[in-house]
Amino acid sequence: MPIFDTHAHYDSNSFRADRDEVLSALPAAGVSLVVDPGCDLESSREAIALAERFPHVWAAAGIHPSDCAGTGDAELAVLRDLCGHEKVVAVGEIGLDYYWKDNPPRAFQQQVFRRQIELALELDLPVIVHDREAHGDSLAIALEYPGLRGVFHCFSGSPEMAQALLKRGWYLGFDGPITYKNAQKAPEVAAVTPLERILVETDAPYLTPVPYRGKRNDSRNLPYVLEKLAEWKGVGAEELTRITWENGLRLFSKIRVKE
Ligand code: NI
């Protein structure tokens, strides 16, 4: 069964030395689809450039809350153009990050988040949401927009928050941290999440699963996430691989896979 890594940053500097090598090796290692989300205009352009060169790579374009300082009409106009590219399948990653003290002010993050959601709705694209230590506001904003489709990437909220999102059709992303010993909420979140709303992500080069925690992450480590989640959900890893592949194609519906 092919694997779909719905969130990996191959435009990151961590892959400077061997980016082409790693990306070229993915299909033979079982990873047949990747979405590479941008974090600002420049990395969105780089993600698109990779998507143009590698058939199994698709891009998302967006401005991350940590990088949203100075975002205004001009930047959003550029973002709109980037989103028109045939291989851009989502607006992301966007959202709220209250963890880093030197991030832009919360009210400004919320404004940029809302404007990018409105762009996604206008262009009929799903969103990829980053929510770090901002659960209440992220949930409230997500629920403000009926008809908005998307994924809460590396979901770290409560089971109750998960249920509120699931009720509105959202997908939840599961990443390497579910393999860590201190993963407490994740099994409860997985328990309330129906199989057809689960996406698996690496967030490469970050969030490397056990047993490679501490090393650079890439999509070839996704089976460790799939195995843990399959165990929690009581299904086979192969079955979950197939289901998450279909889920990814359903959400990122611009993707066309050649038979
Ligand atoms: Ni990310």
Short mmCIF file of C-alpha atoms and ligand atoms in Angstrom, two decimals:
data_model
loop_
_atom_site.label_atom_id
_atom_site.label_comp_id
_atom_site.label_asym_id
_atom_site.label_seq_id
_atom_site.Cartn_x
_atom_site.Cartn_y
_atom_site.Cartn_z
CA MET A 1 0.00 0.00 0.00
CA PRO A 2 1.42 3.41 -0.88
CA ILE A 3 1.83 5.95 1.91
CA PHE A 4 0.62 9.57 1.75
CA ASP A 5 2.64 11.99 3.91
CA THR A 6 0.27 14.96 4.05
CA HIS A 7 2.73 17.34 5.74
CA ALA A 8 6.49 17.51 5.13
CA HIS A 9 8.76 20.53 4.67
CA TYR A 10 11.23 19.42 2.02
CA ASP A 11 11.87 23.06 1.19
CA SER A 12 13.54 23.32 4.62
CA ASN A 13 17.26 24.08 4.87
CA SER A 14 17.71 20.79 6.71
CA PHE A 15 17.44 19.10 3.31
CA ARG A 16 19.87 21.47 1.58
CA ALA A 17 22.56 18.85 1.10
CA ASP A 18 20.48 15.90 -0.09
CA ARG A 19 16.97 17.14 -0.92
CA ASP A 20 16.80 15.60 -4.41
CA GLU A 21 18.24 12.34 -3.17
CA VAL A 22 15.67 12.01 -0.36
CA LEU A 23 12.73 13.03 -2.55
CA SER A 24 13.78 10.69 -5.36
CA ALA A 25 14.03 7.79 -2.90
CA LEU A 26 10.50 8.15 -1.51
CA PRO A 27 8.42 6.25 -4.10
CA ALA A 28 10.66 3.18 -3.92
CA ALA A 29 10.39 3.36 -0.10
CA GLY A 30 6.58 3.25 -0.38
CA VAL A 31 5.82 6.95 -0.04
CA SER A 32 3.94 7.84 -3.22
CA LEU A 33 2.46 11.21 -2.24
CA VAL A 34 3.70 14.18 -0.20
CA VAL A 35 2.19 17.61 0.51
CA ASP A 36 4.84 20.24 1.25
CA PRO A 37 3.27 23.26 2.98
CA GLY A 38 4.91 26.67 2.78
CA CYS A 39 5.50 28.81 5.86
CA ASP A 40 5.94 32.16 4.09
CA LEU A 41 5.88 33.36 0.50
CA GLU A 42 9.43 32.29 -0.19
CA SER A 43 9.07 28.75 1.18
CA SER A 44 5.70 28.44 -0.57
CA ARG A 45 7.48 29.23 -3.86
CA GLU A 46 10.15 26.67 -3.03
CA ALA A 47 7.52 24.04 -2.24
CA ILE A 48 5.88 24.76 -5.59
CA ALA A 49 9.23 24.45 -7.37
CA LEU A 50 9.70 20.99 -5.80
CA ALA A 51 6.17 20.02 -6.81
CA GLU A 52 6.96 21.03 -10.39
CA ARG A 53 10.01 18.78 -10.43
CA PHE A 54 8.72 15.73 -8.55
CA PRO A 55 5.43 14.16 -9.69
CA HIS A 56 4.75 12.69 -6.22
CA VAL A 57 5.13 16.08 -4.49
CA TRP A 58 2.29 18.60 -4.17
CA ALA A 59 2.43 21.97 -2.44
CA ALA A 60 0.41 24.16 -0.11
CA ALA A 61 0.96 27.90 0.02
CA GLY A 62 0.51 29.92 3.16
CA ILE A 63 1.95 32.18 5.82
CA HIS A 64 2.69 30.54 9.18
CA PRO A 65 1.71 32.51 12.30
CA SER A 66 5.36 32.71 13.41
CA ASP A 67 6.26 34.28 10.06
CA CYS A 68 3.24 36.53 9.56
CA ALA A 69 4.75 39.86 10.68
CA GLY A 70 4.16 42.49 8.02
CA THR A 71 1.55 40.49 6.11
CA GLY A 72 -0.84 42.84 4.34
CA ASP A 73 -2.72 43.28 1.08
CA ALA A 74 0.40 42.98 -1.11
CA GLU A 75 1.53 39.70 0.48
CA LEU A 76 -1.98 38.25 0.31
CA ALA A 77 -2.21 39.16 -3.37
CA VAL A 78 1.01 37.23 -4.03
CA LEU A 79 -0.34 34.32 -2.00
CA ARG A 80 -3.52 34.32 -4.08
CA ASP A 81 -1.42 34.01 -7.26
CA LEU A 82 0.63 31.16 -5.79
CA CYS A 83 -2.58 29.32 -4.84
CA GLY A 84 -3.63 29.34 -8.47
CA HIS A 85 -0.76 27.04 -9.39
CA GLU A 86 -1.98 23.64 -10.58
CA LYS A 87 0.03 21.79 -7.93
CA VAL A 88 -1.07 23.92 -4.96
CA VAL A 89 -3.70 21.84 -3.17
CA ALA A 90 -4.30 23.82 0.04
CA VAL A 91 -3.72 27.08 1.87
CA GLY A 92 -1.19 26.34 4.60
CA GLU A 93 0.30 26.24 6.91
CA ILE A 94 -1.70 28.94 8.62
CA GLY A 95 -3.02 29.39 12.12
CA LEU A 96 -2.04 30.58 15.57
CA ASP A 97 1.13 30.06 17.61
CA TYR A 98 1.10 31.47 21.14
CA TYR A 99 4.09 29.40 22.25
CA TRP A 100 6.92 31.64 21.07
CA LYS A 101 7.06 34.88 23.02
CA ASP A 102 8.50 36.91 20.13
CA ASN A 103 5.79 35.87 17.65
CA PRO A 104 3.59 38.65 16.24
CA PRO A 105 0.81 39.84 18.60
CA ARG A 106 -2.13 37.46 18.95
CA ALA A 107 -4.67 39.85 17.45
CA PHE A 108 -2.48 40.24 14.36
CA GLN A 109 -1.99 36.47 14.00
CA GLN A 110 -5.76 36.06 14.16
CA GLN A 111 -6.28 38.67 11.46
CA VAL A 112 -3.80 37.00 9.09
CA PHE A 113 -5.31 33.59 9.89
CA ARG A 114 -8.82 34.84 9.05
CA ARG A 115 -7.74 36.50 5.82
CA GLN A 116 -6.06 33.29 4.64
CA ILE A 117 -9.16 31.24 5.56
CA GLU A 118 -11.25 33.66 3.51
CA LEU A 119 -8.84 33.23 0.59
CA ALA A 120 -9.15 29.43 0.87
CA LEU A 121 -12.94 29.66 0.87
CA GLU A 122 -12.90 31.96 -2.13
CA LEU A 123 -10.58 29.61 -4.05
CA ASP A 124 -12.38 26.48 -2.79
CA LEU A 125 -9.21 25.06 -1.25
CA PRO A 126 -8.82 23.27 2.08
CA VAL A 127 -6.61 24.74 4.83
CA ILE A 128 -3.75 23.23 6.82
CA VAL A 129 -3.94 24.65 10.35
CA HIS A 130 -1.06 25.05 12.79
CA ASP A 131 -2.33 25.48 16.37
CA ARG A 132 0.26 25.66 19.09
CA GLU A 133 -0.86 26.65 22.59
CA ALA A 134 -3.78 28.47 20.97
CA HIS A 135 -6.54 25.86 21.12
CA GLY A 136 -9.44 28.07 22.21
CA ASP A 137 -8.90 30.77 19.61
CA SER A 138 -7.99 28.34 16.81
CA LEU A 139 -11.17 26.34 17.40
CA ALA A 140 -13.35 29.44 17.66
CA ILE A 141 -12.00 30.87 14.40
CA ALA A 142 -12.23 27.53 12.56
CA LEU A 143 -15.88 27.19 13.58
CA GLU A 144 -16.70 30.73 12.45
CA TYR A 145 -16.57 29.59 8.83
CA PRO A 146 -19.24 27.10 7.72
CA GLY A 147 -18.10 25.20 4.68
CA LEU A 148 -14.42 25.56 5.52
CA ARG A 149 -12.55 22.28 4.94
CA GLY A 150 -9.19 21.34 6.30
CA VAL A 151 -6.91 19.58 8.71
CA PHE A 152 -5.65 20.51 12.16
CA HIS A 153 -2.04 19.54 11.59
CA CYS A 154 -0.31 17.63 14.43
CA PHE A 155 -3.48 17.98 16.49
CA SER A 156 -2.63 18.65 20.14
CA GLY A 157 -5.99 19.67 21.59
CA SER A 158 -8.37 17.79 23.87
CA PRO A 159 -10.74 15.00 22.82
CA GLU A 160 -13.59 17.52 23.28
CA MET A 161 -11.96 19.96 20.87
CA ALA A 162 -11.39 17.09 18.44
CA GLN A 163 -15.06 16.21 18.58
CA ALA A 164 -16.12 19.81 17.93
CA LEU A 165 -13.94 19.87 14.81
CA LEU A 166 -14.93 16.39 13.63
CA LYS A 167 -18.58 17.32 13.86
CA ARG A 168 -17.86 20.07 11.34
CA GLY A 169 -16.04 17.78 8.92
CA TRP A 170 -12.45 18.56 9.87
CA TYR A 171 -9.59 16.11 9.56
CA LEU A 172 -6.97 15.62 12.29
CA GLY A 173 -3.26 15.09 11.62
CA PHE A 174 -1.20 12.60 13.65
CA ASP A 175 2.60 12.89 13.76
CA GLY A 176 5.72 11.43 15.39
CA PRO A 177 4.93 12.60 18.95
CA ILE A 178 2.24 9.89 19.23
CA THR A 179 5.15 7.43 19.49
CA TYR A 180 6.65 9.24 22.50
CA LYS A 181 6.21 7.81 25.97
CA ASN A 182 4.61 11.03 27.24
CA ALA A 183 1.83 11.02 24.61
CA GLN A 184 -1.14 11.30 26.95
CA LYS A 185 -3.97 12.99 25.11
CA ALA A 186 -3.20 11.42 21.72
CA PRO A 187 -4.70 7.97 22.44
CA GLU A 188 -7.90 9.61 23.67
CA VAL A 189 -8.03 11.87 20.62
CA ALA A 190 -7.43 8.88 18.34
CA ALA A 191 -10.24 7.02 20.10
CA VAL A 192 -12.82 9.69 19.25
CA THR A 193 -11.56 10.21 15.69
CA PRO A 194 -13.23 8.07 13.02
CA LEU A 195 -10.81 6.30 10.69
CA GLU A 196 -12.02 8.31 7.72
CA ARG A 197 -10.89 11.61 9.33
CA ILE A 198 -7.32 10.64 10.15
CA LEU A 199 -4.33 11.95 8.25
CA VAL A 200 -0.74 10.91 8.94
CA GLU A 201 2.06 13.45 8.67
CA THR A 202 5.76 13.61 9.39
CA ASP A 203 6.20 17.41 9.63
CA ALA A 204 9.70 16.56 8.36
CA PRO A 205 12.36 17.59 9.22
CA TYR A 206 10.74 17.90 12.67
CA LEU A 207 8.86 15.59 15.05
CA THR A 208 10.84 12.42 14.32
CA PRO A 209 9.12 9.31 15.71
CA VAL A 210 10.67 6.75 18.01
CA PRO A 211 13.08 4.96 17.36
CA TYR A 212 14.77 7.81 15.45
CA ARG A 213 13.74 10.64 17.76
CA GLY A 214 16.46 13.30 17.78
CA LYS A 215 17.47 12.71 14.16
CA ARG A 216 16.19 14.56 11.10
CA ASN A 217 12.77 13.27 10.05
CA ASP A 218 11.62 12.33 6.56
CA SER A 219 8.61 10.57 5.07
CA ARG A 220 10.23 7.15 5.24
CA ASN A 221 9.62 7.22 9.02
CA LEU A 222 5.85 7.48 8.61
CA PRO A 223 5.29 3.70 9.12
CA TYR A 224 6.16 4.19 12.82
CA VAL A 225 3.28 6.64 13.14
CA LEU A 226 0.96 4.38 11.14
CA GLU A 227 1.82 1.35 13.28
CA LYS A 228 1.17 3.14 16.57
CA LEU A 229 -2.09 4.59 15.36
CA ALA A 230 -3.21 1.28 13.85
CA GLU A 231 -2.59 -0.37 17.23
CA TRP A 232 -4.71 2.26 19.00
CA LYS A 233 -7.49 2.00 16.44
CA GLY A 234 -7.45 -1.81 16.35
CA VAL A 235 -6.85 -2.07 12.59
CA GLY A 236 -3.94 -3.37 10.57
CA ALA A 237 -1.19 -0.95 9.58
CA GLU A 238 -1.79 -1.81 5.90
CA GLU A 239 -5.47 -1.04 6.28
CA LEU A 240 -4.73 2.30 7.96
CA THR A 241 -2.21 3.13 5.23
CA ARG A 242 -4.92 2.61 2.63
CA ILE A 243 -7.51 4.58 4.59
CA THR A 244 -5.21 7.55 5.22
CA TRP A 245 -4.24 7.56 1.53
CA GLU A 246 -7.90 7.82 0.56
CA ASN A 247 -8.54 10.44 3.24
CA GLY A 248 -5.70 12.59 1.92
CA LEU A 249 -7.02 12.41 -1.62
CA ARG A 250 -10.52 13.28 -0.42
CA LEU A 251 -9.35 16.38 1.46
CA PHE A 252 -6.71 17.53 -1.04
CA SER A 253 -9.05 16.97 -3.95
CA LYS A 254 -6.91 18.88 -6.48
CA ILE A 255 -4.42 16.00 -6.46
CA ARG A 256 -4.53 13.84 -9.55
CA VAL A 257 -2.80 10.48 -9.25
CA LYS A 258 -1.67 8.79 -12.43
CA GLU A 259 -2.78 5.15 -12.52
NI NI B 1 4.67 22.02 9.55
#
